[in-house]
mmCIF file of C-alpha atoms in Angstrom:
data_model
loop_
_atom_site.group_PDB
_atom_site.id
_atom_site.type_symbol
_atom_site.label_atom_id
_atom_site.label_comp_id
_atom_site.label_asym_id
_atom_site.label_seq_id
_atom_site.Cartn_x
_atom_site.Cartn_y
_atom_site.Cartn_z
ATOM 1 C CA MET A 9 3.578 36.444 1.609
ATOM 2 C CA THR A 10 3.614 34.159 4.634
ATOM 3 C CA PRO A 11 3.590 30.341 4.499
ATOM 4 C CA PHE A 12 -0.109 30.436 5.521
ATOM 5 C CA ALA A 13 -0.962 32.895 2.739
ATOM 6 C CA ALA A 14 1.082 30.888 0.238
ATOM 7 C CA GLU A 15 -0.712 27.624 1.081
ATOM 8 C CA PHE A 16 -4.086 29.387 0.947
ATOM 9 C CA LEU A 17 -3.483 31.082 -2.400
ATOM 10 C CA GLY A 18 -1.714 28.119 -3.985
ATOM 11 C CA THR A 19 -4.500 25.733 -3.004
ATOM 12 C CA MET A 20 -7.169 28.224 -4.072
ATOM 13 C CA VAL A 21 -5.711 28.481 -7.572
ATOM 14 C CA LEU A 22 -5.192 24.709 -7.710
ATOM 15 C CA ILE A 23 -8.901 24.114 -7.063
ATOM 16 C CA LEU A 24 -10.027 27.035 -9.225
ATOM 17 C CA LEU A 25 -8.261 25.550 -12.246
ATOM 18 C CA GLY A 26 -8.850 21.894 -11.323
ATOM 19 C CA ASP A 27 -12.544 22.083 -10.548
ATOM 20 C CA GLY A 28 -12.787 24.672 -13.304
ATOM 21 C CA VAL A 29 -11.816 22.185 -16.005
ATOM 22 C CA VAL A 30 -14.380 19.703 -14.677
ATOM 23 C CA ALA A 31 -17.032 22.424 -14.921
ATOM 24 C CA ASN A 32 -15.901 23.217 -18.460
ATOM 25 C CA VAL A 33 -16.187 19.563 -19.523
ATOM 26 C CA LEU A 34 -19.381 18.579 -17.689
ATOM 27 C CA LEU A 35 -21.699 21.583 -17.507
ATOM 28 C CA ASN A 36 -24.122 22.437 -20.284
ATOM 29 C CA ASP A 37 -23.313 24.930 -23.045
ATOM 30 C CA THR A 38 -19.654 25.514 -22.179
ATOM 31 C CA LYS A 39 -16.967 25.814 -24.839
ATOM 32 C CA GLY A 40 -15.355 22.607 -23.587
ATOM 33 C CA GLN A 41 -18.423 20.446 -22.972
ATOM 34 C CA ASN A 42 -17.754 16.705 -23.446
ATOM 35 C CA SER A 43 -14.061 17.275 -24.241
ATOM 36 C CA GLY A 44 -13.114 14.288 -22.107
ATOM 37 C CA TRP A 45 -10.713 12.712 -19.645
ATOM 38 C CA ILE A 46 -7.494 13.834 -21.340
ATOM 39 C CA VAL A 47 -8.563 17.457 -20.976
ATOM 40 C CA ILE A 48 -9.446 16.966 -17.309
ATOM 41 C CA THR A 49 -6.241 15.178 -16.336
ATOM 42 C CA THR A 50 -4.051 17.589 -18.280
ATOM 43 C CA ALA A 51 -5.638 20.658 -16.742
ATOM 44 C CA TRP A 52 -5.410 19.167 -13.236
ATOM 45 C CA ALA A 53 -1.681 18.597 -13.772
ATOM 46 C CA LEU A 54 -1.251 22.177 -14.966
ATOM 47 C CA ALA A 55 -3.336 23.376 -12.031
ATOM 48 C CA VAL A 56 -0.838 21.688 -9.719
ATOM 49 C CA PHE A 57 2.011 23.361 -11.615
ATOM 50 C CA THR A 58 0.356 26.767 -11.187
ATOM 51 C CA GLY A 59 -0.370 26.303 -7.487
ATOM 52 C CA VAL A 60 3.150 25.071 -6.783
ATOM 53 C CA THR A 61 4.604 28.002 -8.718
ATOM 54 C CA ILE A 62 2.721 30.450 -6.499
ATOM 55 C CA ALA A 63 3.364 28.809 -3.137
ATOM 56 C CA GLY A 64 6.685 27.060 -3.670
ATOM 57 C CA PRO A 65 9.118 29.837 -2.706
ATOM 58 C CA TYR A 66 7.243 30.672 0.492
ATOM 59 C CA SER A 67 5.788 27.470 1.944
ATOM 60 C CA GLY A 68 7.234 24.603 -0.060
ATOM 61 C CA ALA A 69 3.859 24.299 -1.812
ATOM 62 C CA HIS A 70 2.338 21.351 0.008
ATOM 63 C CA LEU A 71 -1.218 22.308 -1.081
ATOM 64 C CA SER A 72 -2.490 19.080 0.500
ATOM 65 C CA PRO A 73 -2.794 17.733 4.053
ATOM 66 C CA ALA A 74 -1.519 14.410 2.708
ATOM 67 C CA VAL A 75 1.742 16.034 1.582
ATOM 68 C CA THR A 76 2.075 17.936 4.860
ATOM 69 C CA PHE A 77 1.396 14.791 6.904
ATOM 70 C CA GLY A 78 3.753 12.649 4.843
ATOM 71 C CA LEU A 79 6.599 15.140 5.135
ATOM 72 C CA ALA A 80 6.028 15.439 8.894
ATOM 73 C CA VAL A 81 6.077 11.667 9.363
ATOM 74 C CA ALA A 82 9.328 11.508 7.379
ATOM 75 C CA GLY A 83 10.880 14.191 9.566
ATOM 76 C CA LYS A 84 11.081 16.714 6.740
ATOM 77 C CA PHE A 85 8.507 19.147 8.153
ATOM 78 C CA PRO A 86 7.911 20.350 11.741
ATOM 79 C CA TRP A 87 4.801 18.948 13.427
ATOM 80 C CA ALA A 88 4.205 22.337 15.044
ATOM 81 C CA ASP A 89 3.325 23.804 11.635
ATOM 82 C CA VAL A 90 1.052 20.996 10.435
ATOM 83 C CA LEU A 91 -2.237 22.458 11.709
ATOM 84 C CA SER A 92 -1.668 25.917 10.249
ATOM 85 C CA TYR A 93 -0.752 24.457 6.851
ATOM 86 C CA MET A 94 -3.808 22.183 6.796
ATOM 87 C CA THR A 95 -6.083 25.053 7.830
ATOM 88 C CA ALA A 96 -4.760 27.249 5.022
ATOM 89 C CA GLN A 97 -5.188 24.410 2.525
ATOM 90 C CA MET A 98 -8.809 23.777 3.550
ATOM 91 C CA LEU A 99 -9.751 27.449 3.370
ATOM 92 C CA GLY A 100 -7.985 27.802 0.033
ATOM 93 C CA ALA A 101 -9.815 24.787 -1.399
ATOM 94 C CA MET A 102 -13.152 26.216 -0.314
ATOM 95 C CA ALA A 103 -12.335 29.618 -1.805
ATOM 96 C CA GLY A 104 -11.271 28.030 -5.097
ATOM 97 C CA ALA A 105 -14.502 26.044 -5.348
ATOM 98 C CA LEU A 106 -16.516 29.178 -4.659
ATOM 99 C CA LEU A 107 -14.743 30.959 -7.513
ATOM 100 C CA VAL A 108 -15.552 28.095 -9.885
ATOM 101 C CA TRP A 109 -19.223 28.585 -9.088
ATOM 102 C CA VAL A 110 -18.895 32.326 -9.730
ATOM 103 C CA VAL A 111 -17.193 31.777 -13.097
ATOM 104 C CA TYR A 112 -19.627 29.093 -14.297
ATOM 105 C CA ALA A 113 -22.804 30.422 -12.630
ATOM 106 C CA ASP A 114 -24.756 30.664 -15.900
ATOM 107 C CA HIS A 115 -23.807 27.118 -16.871
ATOM 108 C CA PHE A 116 -24.774 25.686 -13.499
ATOM 109 C CA LYS A 117 -28.224 27.193 -14.095
ATOM 110 C CA ARG A 118 -28.488 25.369 -17.452
ATOM 111 C CA THR A 119 -27.399 21.985 -16.046
ATOM 112 C CA ASN A 120 -30.171 19.800 -14.649
ATOM 113 C CA SER A 121 -28.101 16.755 -13.681
ATOM 114 C CA ALA A 122 -27.358 16.629 -9.946
ATOM 115 C CA PRO A 123 -24.517 14.074 -10.378
ATOM 116 C CA LEU A 124 -22.770 16.288 -12.935
ATOM 117 C CA ILE A 125 -23.089 19.335 -10.715
ATOM 118 C CA LEU A 126 -21.653 17.406 -7.768
ATOM 119 C CA ALA A 127 -18.795 16.074 -9.913
ATOM 120 C CA VAL A 128 -17.613 19.629 -10.549
ATOM 121 C CA PHE A 129 -16.889 20.010 -6.844
ATOM 122 C CA CYS A 130 -15.767 16.612 -5.600
ATOM 123 C CA THR A 131 -14.887 13.071 -6.580
ATOM 124 C CA GLY A 132 -17.069 9.996 -6.748
ATOM 125 C CA PRO A 133 -16.452 6.340 -7.574
ATOM 126 C CA ALA A 134 -17.154 4.818 -10.962
ATOM 127 C CA ILE A 135 -18.181 1.655 -9.090
ATOM 128 C CA ARG A 136 -19.073 2.157 -5.424
ATOM 129 C CA ASN A 137 -17.079 -0.313 -3.357
ATOM 130 C CA TYR A 138 -15.715 1.383 -0.265
ATOM 131 C CA PHE A 139 -12.812 -1.015 0.199
ATOM 132 C CA SER A 140 -11.540 -0.836 -3.379
ATOM 133 C CA ASN A 141 -12.312 2.896 -3.598
ATOM 134 C CA THR A 142 -10.237 3.572 -0.486
ATOM 135 C CA LEU A 143 -7.465 1.320 -1.757
ATOM 136 C CA SER A 144 -7.390 3.277 -5.020
ATOM 137 C CA GLU A 145 -6.981 6.537 -3.126
ATOM 138 C CA ILE A 146 -4.292 5.026 -0.904
ATOM 139 C CA ILE A 147 -2.278 3.816 -3.882
ATOM 140 C CA GLY A 148 -2.670 7.053 -5.844
ATOM 141 C CA ALA A 149 -1.556 9.190 -2.905
ATOM 142 C CA PHE A 150 1.266 6.763 -2.134
ATOM 143 C CA VAL A 151 2.661 7.175 -5.643
ATOM 144 C CA LEU A 152 2.474 10.967 -5.367
ATOM 145 C CA ILE A 153 4.051 11.326 -1.929
ATOM 146 C CA PHE A 154 6.688 8.646 -2.443
ATOM 147 C CA THR A 155 7.793 10.292 -5.674
ATOM 148 C CA VAL A 156 7.919 13.716 -4.019
ATOM 149 C CA PHE A 157 10.506 12.367 -1.576
ATOM 150 C CA TYR A 158 12.787 11.511 -4.484
ATOM 151 C CA ILE A 159 12.480 14.699 -6.545
ATOM 152 C CA THR A 160 15.975 16.209 -6.349
ATOM 153 C CA ARG A 161 17.427 19.579 -7.148
ATOM 154 C CA ALA A 162 19.520 20.025 -10.273
ATOM 155 C CA GLN A 163 23.226 20.550 -9.730
ATOM 156 C CA ILE A 164 26.463 21.214 -11.578
ATOM 157 C CA THR A 165 28.021 17.749 -11.557
ATOM 158 C CA GLU A 166 31.687 18.616 -11.117
ATOM 159 C CA THR A 167 31.246 20.957 -8.152
ATOM 160 C CA LYS A 168 27.970 19.520 -6.784
ATOM 161 C CA THR A 169 26.603 23.061 -6.747
ATOM 162 C CA ALA A 170 22.802 23.160 -6.483
ATOM 163 C CA ILE A 171 20.980 25.087 -9.188
ATOM 164 C CA GLY A 172 17.775 26.939 -8.408
ATOM 165 C CA LEU A 173 15.260 25.994 -11.085
ATOM 166 C CA GLY A 174 12.682 28.621 -10.186
ATOM 167 C CA THR A 175 9.257 28.011 -11.700
ATOM 168 C CA VAL A 176 10.520 25.081 -13.782
ATOM 169 C CA GLY A 177 11.038 23.170 -10.536
ATOM 170 C CA ALA A 178 7.260 22.743 -10.252
ATOM 171 C CA ILE A 179 7.056 20.636 -13.416
ATOM 172 C CA PRO A 180 7.998 17.208 -11.945
ATOM 173 C CA VAL A 181 5.108 17.199 -9.472
ATOM 174 C CA ALA A 182 2.703 18.183 -12.244
ATOM 175 C CA PHE A 183 3.911 15.266 -14.364
ATOM 176 C CA VAL A 184 3.376 12.843 -11.470
ATOM 177 C CA VAL A 185 -0.185 14.085 -10.926
ATOM 178 C CA TRP A 186 -0.841 13.823 -14.662
ATOM 179 C CA ALA A 187 0.391 10.230 -14.714
ATOM 180 C CA ILE A 188 -1.710 9.304 -11.698
ATOM 181 C CA GLY A 189 -4.808 10.795 -13.300
ATOM 182 C CA LEU A 190 -4.300 9.026 -16.603
ATOM 183 C CA SER A 191 -3.337 5.655 -15.124
ATOM 184 C CA LEU A 192 -5.138 5.359 -11.782
ATOM 185 C CA GLY A 193 -7.869 7.998 -11.872
ATOM 186 C CA GLY A 194 -10.569 5.946 -13.564
ATOM 187 C CA THR A 195 -11.808 4.298 -10.364
ATOM 188 C CA THR A 196 -12.497 7.229 -8.036
ATOM 189 C CA GLY A 197 -11.543 10.375 -9.913
ATOM 190 C CA TYR A 198 -8.214 10.464 -8.006
ATOM 191 C CA ALA A 199 -8.725 12.965 -5.203
ATOM 192 C CA ILE A 200 -5.263 12.102 -3.721
ATOM 193 C CA ASN A 201 -5.696 15.276 -1.657
ATOM 194 C CA PRO A 202 -8.182 15.463 1.244
ATOM 195 C CA VAL A 203 -8.997 19.175 0.915
ATOM 196 C CA ARG A 204 -9.350 18.924 -2.853
ATOM 197 C CA ASP A 205 -12.459 16.868 -2.153
ATOM 198 C CA LEU A 206 -13.728 17.951 1.267
ATOM 199 C CA GLY A 207 -13.410 21.728 0.821
ATOM 200 C CA PRO A 208 -15.379 21.900 -2.441
ATOM 201 C CA ARG A 209 -17.883 19.331 -1.144
ATOM 202 C CA ILE A 210 -18.670 21.668 1.752
ATOM 203 C CA ILE A 211 -19.097 24.560 -0.697
ATOM 204 C CA HIS A 212 -21.431 22.399 -2.800
ATOM 205 C CA ALA A 213 -23.547 21.764 0.293
ATOM 206 C CA LEU A 214 -23.722 25.478 1.115
ATOM 207 C CA LEU A 215 -24.298 27.083 -2.278
ATOM 208 C CA PRO A 216 -27.826 27.746 -3.592
ATOM 209 C CA ILE A 217 -27.351 25.805 -6.832
ATOM 210 C CA LYS A 218 -30.481 24.824 -8.714
ATOM 211 C CA ASN A 219 -30.956 21.040 -9.142
ATOM 212 C CA LYS A 220 -27.800 20.259 -7.181
ATOM 213 C CA GLY A 221 -29.112 17.356 -5.098
ATOM 214 C CA GLY A 222 -27.199 15.940 -2.122
ATOM 215 C CA SER A 223 -23.447 16.146 -1.448
ATOM 216 C CA ASP A 224 -22.913 12.357 -1.030
ATOM 217 C CA TRP A 225 -21.563 12.605 2.500
ATOM 218 C CA SER A 226 -21.596 8.812 2.861
ATOM 219 C CA TYR A 227 -18.613 8.711 0.477
ATOM 220 C CA ALA A 228 -16.827 11.835 1.724
ATOM 221 C CA TRP A 229 -14.541 9.976 4.149
ATOM 222 C CA VAL A 230 -12.899 7.918 1.363
ATOM 223 C CA PRO A 231 -11.003 10.767 -0.379
ATOM 224 C CA VAL A 232 -9.932 12.040 3.040
ATOM 225 C CA ALA A 233 -8.812 8.824 4.731
ATOM 226 C CA GLY A 234 -7.298 7.191 1.633
ATOM 227 C CA PRO A 235 -4.767 9.920 0.797
ATOM 228 C CA MET A 236 -3.728 10.327 4.430
ATOM 229 C CA ILE A 237 -3.084 6.589 4.771
ATOM 230 C CA GLY A 238 -1.207 6.557 1.467
ATOM 231 C CA ALA A 239 0.953 9.472 2.579
ATOM 232 C CA GLY A 240 1.777 7.771 5.860
ATOM 233 C CA LEU A 241 2.736 4.532 4.119
ATOM 234 C CA ALA A 242 4.910 6.417 1.617
ATOM 235 C CA ALA A 243 6.724 8.183 4.448
ATOM 236 C CA LEU A 244 7.298 4.955 6.372
ATOM 237 C CA LEU A 245 8.675 3.177 3.312
ATOM 238 C CA TYR A 246 10.916 6.149 2.563
ATOM 239 C CA LEU A 247 12.278 6.062 6.122
ATOM 240 C CA SER A 248 12.866 2.317 5.957
ATOM 241 C CA LEU A 249 14.820 2.659 2.723
#
């Protein structure tokens, strides 16, 4: 398990479970059809937990170019490794989206709504306003990255000895993503991760899905630019403090 493999596999599972819950809620004739926003946000948080559990010991489990960029700006990650991490994350996101299509292939065939099919793969605004949509993504990513900087390791108080938490150490990030989804996700669907949106959007454009419609490329820059700006701002504020 190399850092590249860890970022690829962690991101793949993140998208498999994250886009998978959207498919379960939105596509026709699934067991979870119309089960709602709580189900989606909860499963996305648990998807983050699962991805971080897989990748954490080997790569630090960035699973997002925004996290990688923010850590690099803050001096906590070498710039020389940024491109390889981002490449692994993009490929992993695309692979995860492809697996969602494989799992829900029969349900895609029974769904005639192009917007619902697209929503399985990528985000879209509830009200299209590019300025406010981008601002929403900036703020959501800012909250995530800024909080990540302040997640600390447990320690024995008297001796200041750090305690390895193992898999349990992935829980705080999952809680943050859950909170962001519940509180801030209603405007854009809270991508807060460039490859979470762009990778599956590319797969949507490539797959031969019946009634899928277009991939809304006019909006695709928002969930890429917003999280990257938010990550940069979080890193700069962290450094200033």
